[in-house]
PDB file of C-alpha atoms in Angstrom:
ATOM      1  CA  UNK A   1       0.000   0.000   0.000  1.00  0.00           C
ATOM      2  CA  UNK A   2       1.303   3.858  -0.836  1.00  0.00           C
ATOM      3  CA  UNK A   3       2.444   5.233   2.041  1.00  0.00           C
ATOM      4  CA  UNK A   4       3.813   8.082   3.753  1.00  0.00           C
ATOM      5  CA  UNK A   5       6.644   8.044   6.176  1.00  0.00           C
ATOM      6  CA  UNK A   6       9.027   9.915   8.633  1.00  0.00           C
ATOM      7  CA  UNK A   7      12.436   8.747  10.276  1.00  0.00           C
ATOM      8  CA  UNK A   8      13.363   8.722  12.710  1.00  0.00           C
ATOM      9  CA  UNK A   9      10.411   9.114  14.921  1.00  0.00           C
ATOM     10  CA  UNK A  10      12.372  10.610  17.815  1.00  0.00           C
ATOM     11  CA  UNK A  11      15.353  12.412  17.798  1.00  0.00           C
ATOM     12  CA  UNK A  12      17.417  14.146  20.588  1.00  0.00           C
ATOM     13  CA  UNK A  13      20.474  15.978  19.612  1.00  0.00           C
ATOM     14  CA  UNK A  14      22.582  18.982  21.104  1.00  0.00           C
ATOM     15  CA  UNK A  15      22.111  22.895  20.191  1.00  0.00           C
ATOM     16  CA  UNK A  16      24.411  23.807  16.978  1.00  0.00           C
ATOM     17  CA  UNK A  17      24.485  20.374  15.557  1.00  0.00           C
ATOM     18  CA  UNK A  18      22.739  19.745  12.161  1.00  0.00           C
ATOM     19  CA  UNK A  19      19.945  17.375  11.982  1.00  0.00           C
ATOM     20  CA  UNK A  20      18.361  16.415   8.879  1.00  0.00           C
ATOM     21  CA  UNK A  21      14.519  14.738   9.129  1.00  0.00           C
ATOM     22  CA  UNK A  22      13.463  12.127   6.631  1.00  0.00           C
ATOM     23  CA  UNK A  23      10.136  11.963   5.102  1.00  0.00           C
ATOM     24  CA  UNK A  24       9.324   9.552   2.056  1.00  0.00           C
ATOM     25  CA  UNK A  25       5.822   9.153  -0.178  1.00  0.00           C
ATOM     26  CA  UNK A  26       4.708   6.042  -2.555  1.00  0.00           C
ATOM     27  CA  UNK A  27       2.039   7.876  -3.885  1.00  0.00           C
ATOM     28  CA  UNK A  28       3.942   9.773  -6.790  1.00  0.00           C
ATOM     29  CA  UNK A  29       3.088  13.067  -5.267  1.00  0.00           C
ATOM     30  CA  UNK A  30       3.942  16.341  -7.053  1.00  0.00           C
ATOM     31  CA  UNK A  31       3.230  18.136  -3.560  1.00  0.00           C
ATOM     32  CA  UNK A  32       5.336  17.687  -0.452  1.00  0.00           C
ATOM     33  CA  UNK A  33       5.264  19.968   2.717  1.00  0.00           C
ATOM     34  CA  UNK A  34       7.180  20.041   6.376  1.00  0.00           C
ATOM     35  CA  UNK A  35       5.056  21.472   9.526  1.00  0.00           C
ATOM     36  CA  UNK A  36       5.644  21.616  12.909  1.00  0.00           C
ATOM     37  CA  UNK A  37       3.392  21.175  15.691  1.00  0.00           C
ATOM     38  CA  UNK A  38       3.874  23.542  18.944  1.00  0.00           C
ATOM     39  CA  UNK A  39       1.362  23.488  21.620  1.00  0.00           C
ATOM     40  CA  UNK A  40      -0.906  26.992  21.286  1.00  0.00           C
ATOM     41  CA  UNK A  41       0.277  26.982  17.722  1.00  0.00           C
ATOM     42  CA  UNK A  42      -1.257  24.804  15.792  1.00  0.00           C
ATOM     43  CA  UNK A  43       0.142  23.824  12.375  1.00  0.00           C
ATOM     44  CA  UNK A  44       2.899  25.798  10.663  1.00  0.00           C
ATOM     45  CA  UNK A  45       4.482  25.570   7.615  1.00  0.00           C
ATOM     46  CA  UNK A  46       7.962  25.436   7.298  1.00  0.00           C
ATOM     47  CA  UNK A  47       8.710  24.717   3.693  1.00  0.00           C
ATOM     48  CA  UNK A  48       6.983  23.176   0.751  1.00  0.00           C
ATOM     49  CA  UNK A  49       7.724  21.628  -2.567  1.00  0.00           C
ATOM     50  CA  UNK A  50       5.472  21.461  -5.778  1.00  0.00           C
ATOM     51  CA  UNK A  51       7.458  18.930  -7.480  1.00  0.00           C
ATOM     52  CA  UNK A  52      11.179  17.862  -8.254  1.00  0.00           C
ATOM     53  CA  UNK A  53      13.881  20.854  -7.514  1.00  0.00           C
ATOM     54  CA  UNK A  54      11.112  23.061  -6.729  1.00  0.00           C
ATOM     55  CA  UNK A  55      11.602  24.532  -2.997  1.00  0.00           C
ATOM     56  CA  UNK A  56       9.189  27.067  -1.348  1.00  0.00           C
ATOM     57  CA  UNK A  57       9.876  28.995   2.275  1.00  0.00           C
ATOM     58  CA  UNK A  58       6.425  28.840   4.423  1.00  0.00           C
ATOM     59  CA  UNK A  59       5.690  30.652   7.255  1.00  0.00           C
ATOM     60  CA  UNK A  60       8.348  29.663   9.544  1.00  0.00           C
ATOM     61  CA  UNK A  61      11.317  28.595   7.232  1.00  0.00           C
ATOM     62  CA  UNK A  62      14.075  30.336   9.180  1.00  0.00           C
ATOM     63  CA  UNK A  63      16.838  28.075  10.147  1.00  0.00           C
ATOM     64  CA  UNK A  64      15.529  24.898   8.159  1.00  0.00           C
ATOM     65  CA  UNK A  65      16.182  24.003   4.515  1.00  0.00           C
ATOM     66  CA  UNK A  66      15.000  20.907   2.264  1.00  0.00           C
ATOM     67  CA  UNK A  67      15.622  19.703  -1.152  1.00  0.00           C
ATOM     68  CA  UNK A  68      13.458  17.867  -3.578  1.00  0.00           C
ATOM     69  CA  UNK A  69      16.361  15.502  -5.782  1.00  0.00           C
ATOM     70  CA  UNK A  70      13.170  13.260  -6.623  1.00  0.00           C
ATOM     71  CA  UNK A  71       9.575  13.099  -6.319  1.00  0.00           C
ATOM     72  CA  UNK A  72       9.472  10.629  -3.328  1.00  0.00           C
ATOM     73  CA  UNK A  73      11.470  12.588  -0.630  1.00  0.00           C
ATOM     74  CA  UNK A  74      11.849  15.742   0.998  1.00  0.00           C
ATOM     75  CA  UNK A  75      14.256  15.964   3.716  1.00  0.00           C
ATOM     76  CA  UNK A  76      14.244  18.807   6.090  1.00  0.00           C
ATOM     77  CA  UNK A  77      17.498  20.005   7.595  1.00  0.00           C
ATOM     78  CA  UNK A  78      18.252  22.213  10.667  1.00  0.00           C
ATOM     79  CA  UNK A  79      21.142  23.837   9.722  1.00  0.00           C
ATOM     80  CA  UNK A  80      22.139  24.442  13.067  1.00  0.00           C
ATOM     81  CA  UNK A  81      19.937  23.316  16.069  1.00  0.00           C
ATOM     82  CA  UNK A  82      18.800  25.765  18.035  1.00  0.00           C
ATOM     83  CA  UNK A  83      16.307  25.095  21.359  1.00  0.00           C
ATOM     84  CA  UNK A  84      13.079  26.939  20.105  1.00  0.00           C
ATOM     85  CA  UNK A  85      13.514  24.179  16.891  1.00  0.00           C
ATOM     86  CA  UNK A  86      12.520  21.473  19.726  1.00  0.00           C
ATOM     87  CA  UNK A  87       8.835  20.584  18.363  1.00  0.00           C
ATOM     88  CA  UNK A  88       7.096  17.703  16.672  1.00  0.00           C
ATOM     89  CA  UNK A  89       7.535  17.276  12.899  1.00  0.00           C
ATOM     90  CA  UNK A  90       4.933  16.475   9.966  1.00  0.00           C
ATOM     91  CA  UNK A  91       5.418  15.852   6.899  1.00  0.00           C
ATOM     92  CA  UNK A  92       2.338  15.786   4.376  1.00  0.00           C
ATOM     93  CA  UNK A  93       1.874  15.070   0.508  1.00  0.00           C
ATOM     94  CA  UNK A  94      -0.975  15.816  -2.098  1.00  0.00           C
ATOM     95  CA  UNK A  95      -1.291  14.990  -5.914  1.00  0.00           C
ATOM     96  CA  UNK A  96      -1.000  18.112  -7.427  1.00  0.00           C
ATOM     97  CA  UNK A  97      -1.374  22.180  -7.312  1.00  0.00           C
ATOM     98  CA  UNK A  98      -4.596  23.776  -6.746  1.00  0.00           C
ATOM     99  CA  UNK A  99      -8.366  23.203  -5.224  1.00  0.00           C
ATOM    100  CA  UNK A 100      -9.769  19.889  -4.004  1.00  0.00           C
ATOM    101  CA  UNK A 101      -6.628  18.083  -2.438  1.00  0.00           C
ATOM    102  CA  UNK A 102      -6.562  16.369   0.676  1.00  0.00           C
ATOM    103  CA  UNK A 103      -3.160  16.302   1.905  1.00  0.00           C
ATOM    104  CA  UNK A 104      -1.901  13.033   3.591  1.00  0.00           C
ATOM    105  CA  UNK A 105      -0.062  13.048   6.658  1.00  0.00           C
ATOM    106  CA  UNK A 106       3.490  11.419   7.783  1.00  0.00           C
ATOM    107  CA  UNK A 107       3.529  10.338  11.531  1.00  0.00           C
ATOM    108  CA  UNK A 108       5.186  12.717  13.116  1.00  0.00           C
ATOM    109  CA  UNK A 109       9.065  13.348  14.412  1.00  0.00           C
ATOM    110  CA  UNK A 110       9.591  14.244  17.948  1.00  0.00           C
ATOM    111  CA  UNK A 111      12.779  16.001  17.590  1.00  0.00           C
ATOM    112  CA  UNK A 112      14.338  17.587  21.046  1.00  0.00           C
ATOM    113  CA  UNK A 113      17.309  19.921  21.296  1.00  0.00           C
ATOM    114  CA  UNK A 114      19.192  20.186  24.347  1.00  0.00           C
TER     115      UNK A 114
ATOM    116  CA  UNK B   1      -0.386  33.661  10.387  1.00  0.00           C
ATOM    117  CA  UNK B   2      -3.036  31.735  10.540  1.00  0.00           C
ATOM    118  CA  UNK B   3      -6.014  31.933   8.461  1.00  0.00           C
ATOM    119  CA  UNK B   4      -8.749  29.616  10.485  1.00  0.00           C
ATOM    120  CA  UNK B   5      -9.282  30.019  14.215  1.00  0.00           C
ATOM    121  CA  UNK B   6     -10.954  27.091  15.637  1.00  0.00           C
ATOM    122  CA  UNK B   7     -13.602  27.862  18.649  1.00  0.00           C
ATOM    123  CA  UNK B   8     -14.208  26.571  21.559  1.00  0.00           C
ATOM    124  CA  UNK B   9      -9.781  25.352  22.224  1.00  0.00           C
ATOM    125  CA  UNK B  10     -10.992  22.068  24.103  1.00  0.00           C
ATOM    126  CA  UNK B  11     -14.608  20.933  24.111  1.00  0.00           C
ATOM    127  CA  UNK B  12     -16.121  17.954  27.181  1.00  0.00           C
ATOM    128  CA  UNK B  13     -18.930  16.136  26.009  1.00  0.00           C
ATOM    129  CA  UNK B  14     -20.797  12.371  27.353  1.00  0.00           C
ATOM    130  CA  UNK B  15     -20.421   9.524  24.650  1.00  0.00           C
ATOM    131  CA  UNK B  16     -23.964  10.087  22.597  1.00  0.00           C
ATOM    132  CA  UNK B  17     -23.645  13.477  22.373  1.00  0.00           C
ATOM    133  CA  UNK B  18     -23.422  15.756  19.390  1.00  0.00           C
ATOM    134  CA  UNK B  19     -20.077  17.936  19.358  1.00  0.00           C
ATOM    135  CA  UNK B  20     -20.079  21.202  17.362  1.00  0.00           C
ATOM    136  CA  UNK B  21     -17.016  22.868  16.542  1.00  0.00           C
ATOM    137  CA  UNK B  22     -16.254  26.473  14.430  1.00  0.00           C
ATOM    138  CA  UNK B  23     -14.044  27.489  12.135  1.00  0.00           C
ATOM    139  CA  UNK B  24     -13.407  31.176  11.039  1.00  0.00           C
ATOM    140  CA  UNK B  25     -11.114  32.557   8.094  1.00  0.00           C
ATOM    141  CA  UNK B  26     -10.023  35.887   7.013  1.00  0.00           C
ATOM    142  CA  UNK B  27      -9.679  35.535   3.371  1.00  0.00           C
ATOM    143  CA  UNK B  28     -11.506  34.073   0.463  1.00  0.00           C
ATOM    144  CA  UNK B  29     -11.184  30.445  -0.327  1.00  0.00           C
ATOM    145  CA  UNK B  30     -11.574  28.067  -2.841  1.00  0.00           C
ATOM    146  CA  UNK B  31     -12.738  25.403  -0.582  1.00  0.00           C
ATOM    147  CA  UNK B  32     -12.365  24.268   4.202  1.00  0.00           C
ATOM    148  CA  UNK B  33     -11.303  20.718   4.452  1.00  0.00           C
ATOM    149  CA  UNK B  34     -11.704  19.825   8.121  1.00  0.00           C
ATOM    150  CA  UNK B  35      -8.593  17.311   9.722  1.00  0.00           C
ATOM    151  CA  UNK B  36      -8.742  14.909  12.642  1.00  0.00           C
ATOM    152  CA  UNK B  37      -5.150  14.004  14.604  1.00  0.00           C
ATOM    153  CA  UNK B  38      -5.319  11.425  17.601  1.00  0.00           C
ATOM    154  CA  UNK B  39      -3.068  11.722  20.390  1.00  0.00           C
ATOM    155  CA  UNK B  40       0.454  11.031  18.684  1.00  0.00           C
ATOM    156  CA  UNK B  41      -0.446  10.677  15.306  1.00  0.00           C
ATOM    157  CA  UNK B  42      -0.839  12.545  11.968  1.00  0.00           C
ATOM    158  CA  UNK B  43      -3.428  14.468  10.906  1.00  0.00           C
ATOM    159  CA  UNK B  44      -6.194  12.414   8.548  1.00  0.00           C
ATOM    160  CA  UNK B  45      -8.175  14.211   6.227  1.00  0.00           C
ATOM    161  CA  UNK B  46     -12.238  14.242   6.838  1.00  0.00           C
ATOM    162  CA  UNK B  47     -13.898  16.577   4.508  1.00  0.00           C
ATOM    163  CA  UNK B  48     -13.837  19.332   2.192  1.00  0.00           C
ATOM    164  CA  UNK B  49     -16.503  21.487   1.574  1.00  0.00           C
ATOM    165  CA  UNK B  50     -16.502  23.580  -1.819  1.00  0.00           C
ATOM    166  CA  UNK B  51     -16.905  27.588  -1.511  1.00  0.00           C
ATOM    167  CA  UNK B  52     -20.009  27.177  -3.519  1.00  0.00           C
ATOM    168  CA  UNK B  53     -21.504  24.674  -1.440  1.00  0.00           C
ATOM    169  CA  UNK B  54     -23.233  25.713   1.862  1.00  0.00           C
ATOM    170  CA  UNK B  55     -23.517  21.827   3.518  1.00  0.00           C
ATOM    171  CA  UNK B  56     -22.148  18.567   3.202  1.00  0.00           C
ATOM    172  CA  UNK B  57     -22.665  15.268   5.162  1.00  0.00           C
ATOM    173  CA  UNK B  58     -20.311  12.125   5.408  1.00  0.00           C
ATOM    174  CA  UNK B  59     -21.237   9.672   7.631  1.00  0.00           C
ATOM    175  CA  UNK B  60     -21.652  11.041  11.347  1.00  0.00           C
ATOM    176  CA  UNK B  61     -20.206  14.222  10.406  1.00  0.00           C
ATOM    177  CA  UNK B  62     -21.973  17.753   9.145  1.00  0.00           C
ATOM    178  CA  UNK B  63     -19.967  20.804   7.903  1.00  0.00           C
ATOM    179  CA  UNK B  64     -21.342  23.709   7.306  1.00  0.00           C
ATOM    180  CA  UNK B  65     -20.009  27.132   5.121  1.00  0.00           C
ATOM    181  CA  UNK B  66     -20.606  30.249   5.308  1.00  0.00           C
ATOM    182  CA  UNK B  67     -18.983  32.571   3.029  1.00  0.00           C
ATOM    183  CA  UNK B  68     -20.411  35.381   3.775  1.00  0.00           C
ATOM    184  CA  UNK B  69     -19.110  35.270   7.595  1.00  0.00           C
ATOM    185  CA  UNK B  70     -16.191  33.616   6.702  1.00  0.00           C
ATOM    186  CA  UNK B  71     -17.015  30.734   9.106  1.00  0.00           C
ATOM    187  CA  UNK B  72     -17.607  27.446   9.153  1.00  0.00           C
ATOM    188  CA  UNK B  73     -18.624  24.277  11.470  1.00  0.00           C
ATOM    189  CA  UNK B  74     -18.130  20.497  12.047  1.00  0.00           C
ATOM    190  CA  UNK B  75     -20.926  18.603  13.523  1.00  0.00           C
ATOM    191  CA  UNK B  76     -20.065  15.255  15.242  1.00  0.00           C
ATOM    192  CA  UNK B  77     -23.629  13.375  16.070  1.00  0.00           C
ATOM    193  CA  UNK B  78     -24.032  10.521  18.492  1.00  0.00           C
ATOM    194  CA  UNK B  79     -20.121  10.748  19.018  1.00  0.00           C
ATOM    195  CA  UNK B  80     -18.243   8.166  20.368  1.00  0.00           C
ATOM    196  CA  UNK B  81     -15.513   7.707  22.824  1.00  0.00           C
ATOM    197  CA  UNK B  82     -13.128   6.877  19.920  1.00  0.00           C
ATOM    198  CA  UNK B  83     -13.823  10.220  18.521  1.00  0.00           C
ATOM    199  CA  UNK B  84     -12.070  12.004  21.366  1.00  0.00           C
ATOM    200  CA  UNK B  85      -9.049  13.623  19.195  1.00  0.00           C
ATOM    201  CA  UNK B  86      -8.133  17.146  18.103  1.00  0.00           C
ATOM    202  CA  UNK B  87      -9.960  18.475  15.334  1.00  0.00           C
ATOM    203  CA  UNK B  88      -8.825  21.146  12.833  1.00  0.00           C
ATOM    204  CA  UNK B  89      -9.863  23.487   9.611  1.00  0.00           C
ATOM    205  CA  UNK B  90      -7.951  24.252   6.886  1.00  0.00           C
ATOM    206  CA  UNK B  91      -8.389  26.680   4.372  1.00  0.00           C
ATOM    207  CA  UNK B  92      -7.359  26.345   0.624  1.00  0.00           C
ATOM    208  CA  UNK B  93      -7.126  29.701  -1.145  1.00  0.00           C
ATOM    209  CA  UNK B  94      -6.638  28.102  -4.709  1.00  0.00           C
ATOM    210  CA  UNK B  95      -2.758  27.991  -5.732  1.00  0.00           C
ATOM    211  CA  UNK B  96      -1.342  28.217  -2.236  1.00  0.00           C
ATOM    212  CA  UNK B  97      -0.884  25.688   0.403  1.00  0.00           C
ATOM    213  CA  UNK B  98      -3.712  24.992   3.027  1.00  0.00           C
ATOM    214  CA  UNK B  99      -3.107  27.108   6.271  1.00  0.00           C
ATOM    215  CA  UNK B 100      -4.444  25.365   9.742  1.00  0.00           C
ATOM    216  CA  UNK B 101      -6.004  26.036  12.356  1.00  0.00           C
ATOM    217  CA  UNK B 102      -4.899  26.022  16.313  1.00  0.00           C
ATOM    218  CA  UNK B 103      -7.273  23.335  16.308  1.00  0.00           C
ATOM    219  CA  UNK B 104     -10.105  22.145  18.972  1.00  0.00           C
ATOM    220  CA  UNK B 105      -9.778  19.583  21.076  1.00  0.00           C
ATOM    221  CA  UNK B 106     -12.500  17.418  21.528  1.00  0.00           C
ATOM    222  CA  UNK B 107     -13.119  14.664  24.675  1.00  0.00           C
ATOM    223  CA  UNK B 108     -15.764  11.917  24.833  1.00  0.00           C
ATOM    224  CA  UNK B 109     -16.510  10.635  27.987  1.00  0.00           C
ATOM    225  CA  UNK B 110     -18.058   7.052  27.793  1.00  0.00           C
TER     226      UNK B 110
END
């Protein structure tokens, strides 16, 4: 079955260290995003890719970076790990650009900086 | 920023109950899909309601739009213990990604 998927799941690593998050789709989706999750903030998008070497900054995009080599991945990296980058990750797909599309969720990566 | 604003933040209702849960926007859109995430998990898509449509049903679940507030609702009936989980609404403006909510969260008490 097509799937969506994050690695690792949890991560703990030490301020100024990069950390790169993993997030793969079998569905053949042009459209690949990274959120994080903060308690009393909902959703917010970090970055966003409509297809292969196409890279988009979201609303919170400072201090992360990703690059789309194919159309199955899209791995986020923290340059440099800072403490207010501690959160929970999401990654999320959808077929294509414009109206009507669902978008399909990754599992999450609980990613702490100490 | 956000576009939607989810209302009430947490909602407490008994297992048979019908839950009710708002959405408001800022901005035009081309259609509100409404997303459920259980504790520790993704978010699941659970309906999207067109800008030119005013109600839609699926299953136990009622949305609502109104355009002209800018607002929109969920309606859980006869929910379930199983639908305790946070809810949110998303709104898709047409060539731009979908911007969330803070989301409600919603407990059913068997």
């Amino acid at each position: 079955d097509a799937e969506i998927t994050q690695s690792p799941r949890h991560k703990i690593t030490e301020t100024g260290r990069q950390v790169t998050l993993a997030c793969h789709q079998t569905w053949n989706h042009n459209n690949m995003f990274w959120y994080r999750q903060d308690l009393g903030h909902g959703l917010r998008l970090i970055h966003y890719s409509y297809g292969v070497h196409d890279t988009n900054k979201g609303e919170v995009s400072d201090g992360y970076s990703v690059s789309r080599s194919n159309t199955e991945d899209l791995p986020l990296t923290l340059e440099s790990a800072a403490s207010s980058q501690t959160s929970v990750y999401f990654c999320a797909s959808s077929p294509r650009t414009g109206s009507y599309n669902e978008q399909f969720f990754g599992p999450g990566t609980r990613l702490t900086v100490l | 920023s956000q576009q939607g604003e989810e209302d009430p933040q947490a909602l407490s209702i008994q297992e048979g109950e019908n839950a009710t849960m708002n959405c408001s926007y800022k901005t035009s859109i081309n259609n509100l899909q409404w997303y459920r995430q259980n504790s520790g998990r993704g978010l699941v898509h659970l309906i999207l309601i067109r800008s030119n449509e005013r109600e839609k049903h699926s299953g136990r679940l009622r949305v609502t739009l109104d355009t002209s507030k800018k607002s929109s609702s969920l309606l859980i009936t006869a929910s379930r213990a199983a639908d305790t989980a946070s809810y949110f609404c998303a709104t898709d403006g047409g060539n731009t990604p979908l911007v969330f909510g803070k989301g409600t969260r919603l407990s059913v008490i068997a």
